PDB file of C-alpha atoms in Angstrom:
ATOM      1  CA  MET A   1      81.817 190.677  94.846  1.00 91.00           C
ATOM      2  CA  TYR A   2      83.987 191.773  91.924  1.00 93.00           C
ATOM      3  CA  ARG A   3      84.271 190.858  88.253  1.00 94.00           C
ATOM      4  CA  HIS A   4      87.626 190.797  86.496  1.00 95.00           C
ATOM      5  CA  GLU A   5      88.766 189.248  83.201  1.00 93.00           C
ATOM      6  CA  GLY A   6      85.716 187.008  82.884  1.00 92.00           C
ATOM      7  CA  TYR A   7      85.732 185.768  86.472  1.00 96.00           C
ATOM      8  CA  PHE A   8      83.742 186.638  89.569  1.00 97.00           C
ATOM      9  CA  TRP A   9      85.693 187.222  92.768  1.00 96.00           C
ATOM     10  CA  LEU A  10      83.938 186.863  96.121  1.00 94.00           C
ATOM     11  CA  ARG A  11      85.694 188.249  99.200  1.00 92.00           C
ATOM     12  CA  LEU A  12      84.469 187.351 102.690  1.00 88.00           C
ATOM     13  CA  ALA A  13      85.763 189.185 105.751  1.00 86.00           C
ATOM     14  CA  ALA A  14      84.541 189.811 109.293  1.00 83.00           C
ATOM     15  CA  GLN A  15      84.615 193.578 108.634  1.00 86.00           C
ATOM     16  CA  PRO A  16      84.897 195.576 105.384  1.00 83.00           C
ATOM     17  CA  GLN A  17      88.491 196.672 106.016  1.00 85.00           C
ATOM     18  CA  ALA A  18      89.672 193.414 107.612  1.00 87.00           C
ATOM     19  CA  ASP A  19      91.760 190.802 105.868  1.00 87.00           C
ATOM     20  CA  PRO A  20      89.497 188.241 104.139  1.00 87.00           C
ATOM     21  CA  PHE A  21      89.162 184.777 105.614  1.00 83.00           C
ATOM     22  CA  LEU A  22      87.989 183.465 102.253  1.00 88.00           C
ATOM     23  CA  VAL A  23      88.360 184.501  98.606  1.00 93.00           C
ATOM     24  CA  ALA A  24      86.735 182.585  95.754  1.00 95.00           C
ATOM     25  CA  ARG A  25      87.268 182.959  92.010  1.00 97.00           C
ATOM     26  CA  PHE A  26      84.819 181.326  89.609  1.00 97.00           C
ATOM     27  CA  ASP A  27      83.619 181.710  86.044  1.00 95.00           C
ATOM     28  CA  PRO A  28      79.933 182.617  85.526  1.00 93.00           C
ATOM     29  CA  ARG A  29      78.917 179.112  84.396  1.00 94.00           C
ATOM     30  CA  LEU A  30      80.854 177.510  87.233  1.00 95.00           C
ATOM     31  CA  ASP A  31      82.972 175.305  85.002  1.00 94.00           C
ATOM     32  CA  ASP A  32      85.981 176.481  86.995  1.00 93.00           C
ATOM     33  CA  ALA A  33      86.225 177.606  90.627  1.00 94.00           C
ATOM     34  CA  THR A  34      89.117 178.197  93.015  1.00 94.00           C
ATOM     35  CA  VAL A  35      88.738 178.876  96.746  1.00 91.00           C
ATOM     36  CA  TYR A  36      91.488 180.493  98.813  1.00 89.00           C
ATOM     37  CA  SER A  37      90.783 179.939 102.494  1.00 83.00           C
ATOM     38  CA  GLY A  38      92.385 181.212 105.668  1.00 76.00           C
ATOM     39  CA  MET A  39      89.738 179.601 107.871  1.00 65.00           C
ATOM     40  CA  PRO A  40      90.937 177.518 110.818  1.00 61.00           C
ATOM     41  CA  ARG A  41      90.730 173.785 110.344  1.00 62.00           C
ATOM     42  CA  LEU A  42      87.802 172.068 112.021  1.00 60.00           C
ATOM     43  CA  GLU A  43      87.829 168.805 113.923  1.00 65.00           C
ATOM     44  CA  ASP A  44      85.131 166.158 113.865  1.00 64.00           C
ATOM     45  CA  LYS A  45      84.047 163.979 116.805  1.00 70.00           C
ATOM     46  CA  ASN A  46      87.034 161.693 116.202  1.00 73.00           C
ATOM     47  CA  ASN A  47      89.482 164.633 116.357  1.00 71.00           C
ATOM     48  CA  VAL A  48      90.179 164.335 112.642  1.00 67.00           C
ATOM     49  CA  ALA A  49      91.094 167.661 111.068  1.00 63.00           C
ATOM     50  CA  LEU A  50      88.659 168.776 108.359  1.00 60.00           C
ATOM     51  CA  ALA A  51      89.026 171.573 105.833  1.00 61.00           C
ATOM     52  CA  HIS A  52      85.725 173.362 105.258  1.00 69.00           C
ATOM     53  CA  PRO A  53      86.287 176.315 102.944  1.00 74.00           C
ATOM     54  CA  VAL A  54      82.971 176.059 101.068  1.00 82.00           C
ATOM     55  CA  CYS A  55      80.692 177.561 103.709  1.00 80.00           C
ATOM     56  CA  LEU A  56      77.765 179.964 103.777  1.00 81.00           C
ATOM     57  CA  PRO A  57      77.243 182.117 101.815  1.00 87.00           C
ATOM     58  CA  LEU A  58      79.786 180.851  99.273  1.00 91.00           C
ATOM     59  CA  ASP A  59      78.107 177.477  98.819  1.00 92.00           C
ATOM     60  CA  GLN A  60      74.770 179.033  97.878  1.00 92.00           C
ATOM     61  CA  VAL A  61      76.401 181.582  95.556  1.00 94.00           C
ATOM     62  CA  LEU A  62      78.247 178.818  93.720  1.00 95.00           C
ATOM     63  CA  LEU A  63      75.089 176.715  93.550  1.00 95.00           C
ATOM     64  CA  MET A  64      73.095 179.604  92.035  1.00 95.00           C
ATOM     65  CA  HIS A  65      75.543 179.816  89.147  1.00 96.00           C
ATOM     66  CA  PHE A  66      75.861 176.056  88.782  1.00 96.00           C
ATOM     67  CA  LEU A  67      72.093 175.539  88.537  1.00 97.00           C
ATOM     68  CA  ALA A  68      71.456 178.541  86.285  1.00 97.00           C
ATOM     69  CA  TRP A  69      73.160 176.789  83.363  1.00 96.00           C
ATOM     70  CA  ARG A  70      72.046 173.267  84.228  1.00 96.00           C
ATOM     71  CA  ARG A  71      68.250 173.571  84.186  1.00 97.00           C
ATOM     72  CA  GLY A  72      67.675 174.363  87.843  1.00 97.00           C
ATOM     73  CA  PHE A  73      67.366 176.926  90.610  1.00 97.00           C
ATOM     74  CA  LEU A  74      67.386 177.222  94.395  1.00 97.00           C
ATOM     75  CA  LEU A  75      64.025 178.064  95.971  1.00 97.00           C
ATOM     76  CA  HIS A  76      63.163 179.496  99.389  1.00 95.00           C
ATOM     77  CA  ALA A  77      60.649 176.790 100.287  1.00 95.00           C
ATOM     78  CA  ALA A  78      59.732 173.862 102.477  1.00 94.00           C
ATOM     79  CA  GLY A  79      59.171 170.495 100.875  1.00 94.00           C
ATOM     80  CA  LEU A  80      57.508 167.154 101.503  1.00 93.00           C
ATOM     81  CA  VAL A  81      57.564 163.841  99.619  1.00 94.00           C
ATOM     82  CA  VAL A  82      54.254 161.943  99.666  1.00 92.00           C
ATOM     83  CA  GLN A  83      53.902 158.663  97.763  1.00 90.00           C
ATOM     84  CA  GLN A  84      57.055 159.393  95.748  1.00 93.00           C
ATOM     85  CA  LYS A  85      55.858 162.857  94.726  1.00 95.00           C
ATOM     86  CA  ALA A  86      57.317 166.156  95.950  1.00 96.00           C
ATOM     87  CA  PHE A  87      55.222 169.111  97.067  1.00 97.00           C
ATOM     88  CA  LEU A  88      56.738 172.515  97.818  1.00 97.00           C
ATOM     89  CA  PHE A  89      55.427 175.164 100.215  1.00 97.00           C
ATOM     90  CA  THR A  90      56.932 178.534  99.462  1.00 96.00           C
ATOM     91  CA  GLY A  91      56.546 182.142 100.507  1.00 92.00           C
ATOM     92  CA  SER A  92      58.420 185.124 101.861  1.00 87.00           C
ATOM     93  CA  SER A  93      59.632 185.240 105.465  1.00 84.00           C
ATOM     94  CA  GLY A  94      56.647 185.014 107.795  1.00 83.00           C
ATOM     95  CA  ALA A  95      54.370 183.297 105.281  1.00 87.00           C
ATOM     96  CA  GLY A  96      54.398 180.066 107.287  1.00 88.00           C
ATOM     97  CA  LYS A  97      57.099 177.767 105.918  1.00 92.00           C
ATOM     98  CA  SER A  98      58.413 176.861 109.374  1.00 91.00           C
ATOM     99  CA  THR A  99      54.886 176.377 110.715  1.00 93.00           C
ATOM    100  CA  ILE A 100      53.743 174.123 107.886  1.00 93.00           C
ATOM    101  CA  SER A 101      57.042 172.216 108.072  1.00 92.00           C
ATOM    102  CA  ARG A 102      56.527 171.527 111.780  1.00 92.00           C
ATOM    103  CA  LEU A 103      52.919 170.466 111.249  1.00 93.00           C
ATOM    104  CA  LEU A 104      53.846 168.151 108.372  1.00 91.00           C
ATOM    105  CA  ALA A 105      56.740 166.630 110.331  1.00 90.00           C
ATOM    106  CA  GLU A 106      54.531 166.020 113.356  1.00 92.00           C
ATOM    107  CA  SER A 107      51.851 164.402 111.200  1.00 91.00           C
ATOM    108  CA  LYS A 108      54.355 161.953 109.675  1.00 89.00           C
ATOM    109  CA  LYS A 109      52.352 162.102 106.434  1.00 86.00           C
ATOM    110  CA  GLY A 110      55.472 162.013 104.268  1.00 88.00           C
ATOM    111  CA  LYS A 111      59.238 162.446 104.117  1.00 91.00           C
ATOM    112  CA  PRO A 112      60.427 166.040 104.668  1.00 89.00           C
ATOM    113  CA  LEU A 113      62.744 167.612 102.096  1.00 91.00           C
ATOM    114  CA  SER A 114      63.507 170.841 103.928  1.00 91.00           C
ATOM    115  CA  ASP A 115      61.976 173.644 105.952  1.00 90.00           C
ATOM    116  CA  GLU A 116      64.021 176.377 104.290  1.00 91.00           C
ATOM    117  CA  ARG A 117      65.507 175.754 100.830  1.00 94.00           C
ATOM    118  CA  VAL A 118      65.010 173.217  98.067  1.00 96.00           C
ATOM    119  CA  ILE A 119      66.492 172.691  94.639  1.00 97.00           C
ATOM    120  CA  VAL A 120      64.291 172.398  91.548  1.00 98.00           C
ATOM    121  CA  ARG A 121      65.876 170.766  88.500  1.00 97.00           C
ATOM    122  CA  GLU A 122      64.802 169.213  85.240  1.00 97.00           C
ATOM    123  CA  ILE A 123      66.177 165.711  84.750  1.00 95.00           C
ATOM    124  CA  GLU A 124      65.264 163.689  81.675  1.00 94.00           C
ATOM    125  CA  ASN A 125      62.383 166.068  80.896  1.00 95.00           C
ATOM    126  CA  VAL A 126      60.887 165.729  84.413  1.00 97.00           C
ATOM    127  CA  PHE A 127      60.993 168.446  87.075  1.00 98.00           C
ATOM    128  CA  HIS A 128      62.349 167.193  90.406  1.00 98.00           C
ATOM    129  CA  ALA A 129      62.663 168.710  93.895  1.00 98.00           C
ATOM    130  CA  PHE A 130      65.712 167.999  96.042  1.00 97.00           C
ATOM    131  CA  GLY A 131      66.416 168.530  99.725  1.00 94.00           C
ATOM    132  CA  THR A 132      69.399 170.669 100.730  1.00 92.00           C
ATOM    133  CA  PRO A 133      71.665 170.793 103.805  1.00 89.00           C
ATOM    134  CA  TRP A 134      70.443 174.306 104.709  1.00 89.00           C
ATOM    135  CA  ALA A 135      67.839 173.800 107.395  1.00 86.00           C
ATOM    136  CA  GLY A 136      65.694 176.578 108.843  1.00 84.00           C
ATOM    137  CA  THR A 137      64.289 177.162 112.316  1.00 86.00           C
ATOM    138  CA  GLU A 138      62.702 173.701 112.438  1.00 84.00           C
ATOM    139  CA  GLU A 139      66.075 172.125 111.582  1.00 89.00           C
ATOM    140  CA  ILE A 140      64.607 169.954 108.822  1.00 87.00           C
ATOM    141  CA  SER A 141      66.758 168.880 105.879  1.00 87.00           C
ATOM    142  CA  GLY A 142      66.525 165.675 103.883  1.00 88.00           C
ATOM    143  CA  ASN A 143      68.936 164.038 101.477  1.00 91.00           C
ATOM    144  CA  CYS A 144      66.246 162.888  99.069  1.00 91.00           C
ATOM    145  CA  GLN A 145      64.399 163.886  95.899  1.00 95.00           C
ATOM    146  CA  ALA A 146      61.195 163.160  94.000  1.00 97.00           C
ATOM    147  CA  PRO A 147      59.316 164.353  90.911  1.00 97.00           C
ATOM    148  CA  LEU A 148      57.670 167.716  91.570  1.00 98.00           C
ATOM    149  CA  ALA A 149      53.877 167.444  91.678  1.00 96.00           C
ATOM    150  CA  GLY A 150      52.749 170.778  93.123  1.00 97.00           C
ATOM    151  CA  ILE A 151      53.865 174.190  94.377  1.00 98.00           C
ATOM    152  CA  PHE A 152      51.875 175.917  97.115  1.00 97.00           C
ATOM    153  CA  PHE A 153      52.326 179.625  97.839  1.00 97.00           C
ATOM    154  CA  LEU A 154      51.600 180.011 101.535  1.00 96.00           C
ATOM    155  CA  LYS A 155      49.389 182.579 103.209  1.00 92.00           C
ATOM    156  CA  HIS A 156      48.137 182.764 106.791  1.00 90.00           C
ATOM    157  CA  GLY A 157      44.365 182.643 106.909  1.00 89.00           C
ATOM    158  CA  LYS A 158      41.364 182.276 109.188  1.00 90.00           C
ATOM    159  CA  GLY A 159      40.565 178.971 107.511  1.00 94.00           C
ATOM    160  CA  ASN A 160      42.094 176.420 105.167  1.00 96.00           C
ATOM    161  CA  HIS A 161      41.665 177.126 101.475  1.00 96.00           C
ATOM    162  CA  ILE A 162      43.544 176.148  98.306  1.00 97.00           C
ATOM    163  CA  GLU A 163      43.083 178.034  95.043  1.00 96.00           C
ATOM    164  CA  ARG A 164      44.727 177.262  91.686  1.00 97.00           C
ATOM    165  CA  LEU A 165      47.010 179.965  90.288  1.00 97.00           C
ATOM    166  CA  ASP A 166      47.649 180.622  86.632  1.00 97.00           C
ATOM    167  CA  ALA A 167      51.220 180.302  85.394  1.00 96.00           C
ATOM    168  CA  CYS A 168      51.660 184.062  84.962  1.00 96.00           C
ATOM    169  CA  THR A 169      50.694 184.834  88.568  1.00 97.00           C
ATOM    170  CA  ALA A 170      52.787 181.969  89.912  1.00 97.00           C
ATOM    171  CA  GLY A 171      55.777 183.065  87.822  1.00 96.00           C
ATOM    172  CA  ASP A 172      55.590 186.617  89.169  1.00 96.00           C
ATOM    173  CA  ARG A 173      55.498 185.350  92.765  1.00 95.00           C
ATOM    174  CA  MET A 174      58.406 183.012  92.100  1.00 95.00           C
ATOM    175  CA  LEU A 175      60.761 185.877  91.229  1.00 93.00           C
ATOM    176  CA  SER A 176      61.075 187.059  94.835  1.00 93.00           C
ATOM    177  CA  LEU A 177      61.473 183.529  96.210  1.00 96.00           C
ATOM    178  CA  ALA A 178      64.093 181.990  93.929  1.00 96.00           C
ATOM    179  CA  SER A 179      67.788 182.606  94.533  1.00 96.00           C
ATOM    180  CA  ILE A 180      68.769 184.703  91.520  1.00 96.00           C
ATOM    181  CA  PRO A 181      72.186 186.359  90.962  1.00 95.00           C
ATOM    182  CA  TRP A 182      70.811 189.679  89.750  1.00 94.00           C
ATOM    183  CA  TYR A 183      74.377 191.006  89.348  1.00 93.00           C
ATOM    184  CA  ASP A 184      74.817 188.519  86.480  1.00 95.00           C
ATOM    185  CA  PRO A 185      72.175 189.365  83.824  1.00 95.00           C
ATOM    186  CA  ASP A 186      72.789 186.204  81.778  1.00 96.00           C
ATOM    187  CA  ALA A 187      72.438 183.823  84.727  1.00 96.00           C
ATOM    188  CA  ALA A 188      69.423 185.744  86.036  1.00 97.00           C
ATOM    189  CA  ALA A 189      67.718 185.512  82.636  1.00 97.00           C
ATOM    190  CA  ALA A 190      68.414 181.759  82.475  1.00 97.00           C
ATOM    191  CA  ILE A 191      66.862 181.150  85.912  1.00 97.00           C
ATOM    192  CA  ILE A 192      63.824 183.324  85.150  1.00 97.00           C
ATOM    193  CA  ALA A 193      63.212 181.504  81.867  1.00 97.00           C
ATOM    194  CA  PHE A 194      63.536 178.121  83.564  1.00 97.00           C
ATOM    195  CA  SER A 195      61.237 179.087  86.454  1.00 97.00           C
ATOM    196  CA  LYS A 196      58.555 180.098  83.940  1.00 96.00           C
ATOM    197  CA  GLN A 197      58.777 176.635  82.388  1.00 97.00           C
ATOM    198  CA  VAL A 198      58.408 175.062  85.830  1.00 98.00           C
ATOM    199  CA  VAL A 199      55.234 176.950  86.789  1.00 97.00           C
ATOM    200  CA  ALA A 200      53.768 176.323  83.334  1.00 97.00           C
ATOM    201  CA  ALA A 201      54.206 172.557  83.758  1.00 97.00           C
ATOM    202  CA  VAL A 202      53.687 172.040  87.514  1.00 97.00           C
ATOM    203  CA  PRO A 203      50.335 172.887  89.171  1.00 97.00           C
ATOM    204  CA  CYS A 204      50.638 175.970  91.402  1.00 98.00           C
ATOM    205  CA  TYR A 205      48.266 177.031  94.163  1.00 98.00           C
ATOM    206  CA  GLU A 206      47.733 179.620  96.882  1.00 97.00           C
ATOM    207  CA  PHE A 207      47.353 177.847 100.220  1.00 97.00           C
ATOM    208  CA  SER A 208      45.714 179.870 102.990  1.00 96.00           C
ATOM    209  CA  PHE A 209      45.954 177.884 106.202  1.00 96.00           C
ATOM    210  CA  THR A 210      45.481 177.966 109.945  1.00 95.00           C
ATOM    211  CA  PRO A 211      48.502 177.043 112.119  1.00 93.00           C
ATOM    212  CA  ASP A 212      47.133 173.772 113.454  1.00 94.00           C
ATOM    213  CA  PRO A 213      46.890 170.104 112.354  1.00 94.00           C
ATOM    214  CA  SER A 214      43.721 170.803 110.359  1.00 95.00           C
ATOM    215  CA  ALA A 215      45.935 172.417 107.690  1.00 95.00           C
ATOM    216  CA  VAL A 216      47.750 169.113 107.123  1.00 94.00           C
ATOM    217  CA  ASP A 217      44.485 167.181 106.941  1.00 95.00           C
ATOM    218  CA  PHE A 218      43.141 169.708 104.450  1.00 95.00           C
ATOM    219  CA  PHE A 219      46.263 169.454 102.273  1.00 95.00           C
ATOM    220  CA  CYS A 220      46.209 165.650 102.338  1.00 92.00           C
ATOM    221  CA  LYS A 221      42.557 165.523 101.281  1.00 93.00           C
ATOM    222  CA  PHE A 222      43.253 168.008  98.490  1.00 93.00           C
ATOM    223  CA  GLN A 223      46.299 166.067  97.322  1.00 89.00           C
ATOM    224  CA  LYS A 224      44.362 162.812  97.168  1.00 85.00           C
ATOM    225  CA  SER A 225      41.483 164.397  95.241  1.00 85.00           C
ATOM    226  CA  ALA A 226      43.885 166.036  92.765  1.00 77.00           C
ATOM    227  CA  SER A 227      45.933 162.903  92.094  1.00 70.00           C
TER     228      SER A 227
END
């Protein structure tokens, strides 16, 4: 990644000294972006040639900057829509996102958003969660969205327990889980400020759970009692 004359330049190559297969130039607020691609053309099942220059990790880098200035951010989390409300289950690698995603999918208690990454945005003064195309190990991704009703920070436990977190604690935990371009101080500050508004408005909890169907039953009972 480079910065020159007000633009970021992202160079992707198989090896540091190899010729790049992709170069992207974009302004920090993503009002303007140009992608130069040397990638081979792909073919779909009907043998139709497809150009696919906006691939990982470029797509997520561009999205970070796009959302930073448009009241949103990308979160490392699983998500579920229940009765037209979105609930997110977040945590660092190993916290249990894939496990809870599998259990929720098997229970058919709601419509999955993702098992890996979701988008949080404010639209007309309401915080919403959106599915993304980036599935995790459970290969769950949904093209849907719903108003955000709760954020659960996952933790493996010997039993199932949910405890409310204050906004300050939830905000601190969010910093390591949101996709933040730390190399761009202005965009990073915008995402941090927005994430603090999210956790101040949306109920946040720590969810200690056991990796079996009882965790889903416990969540569903809690969700019904809290609604």
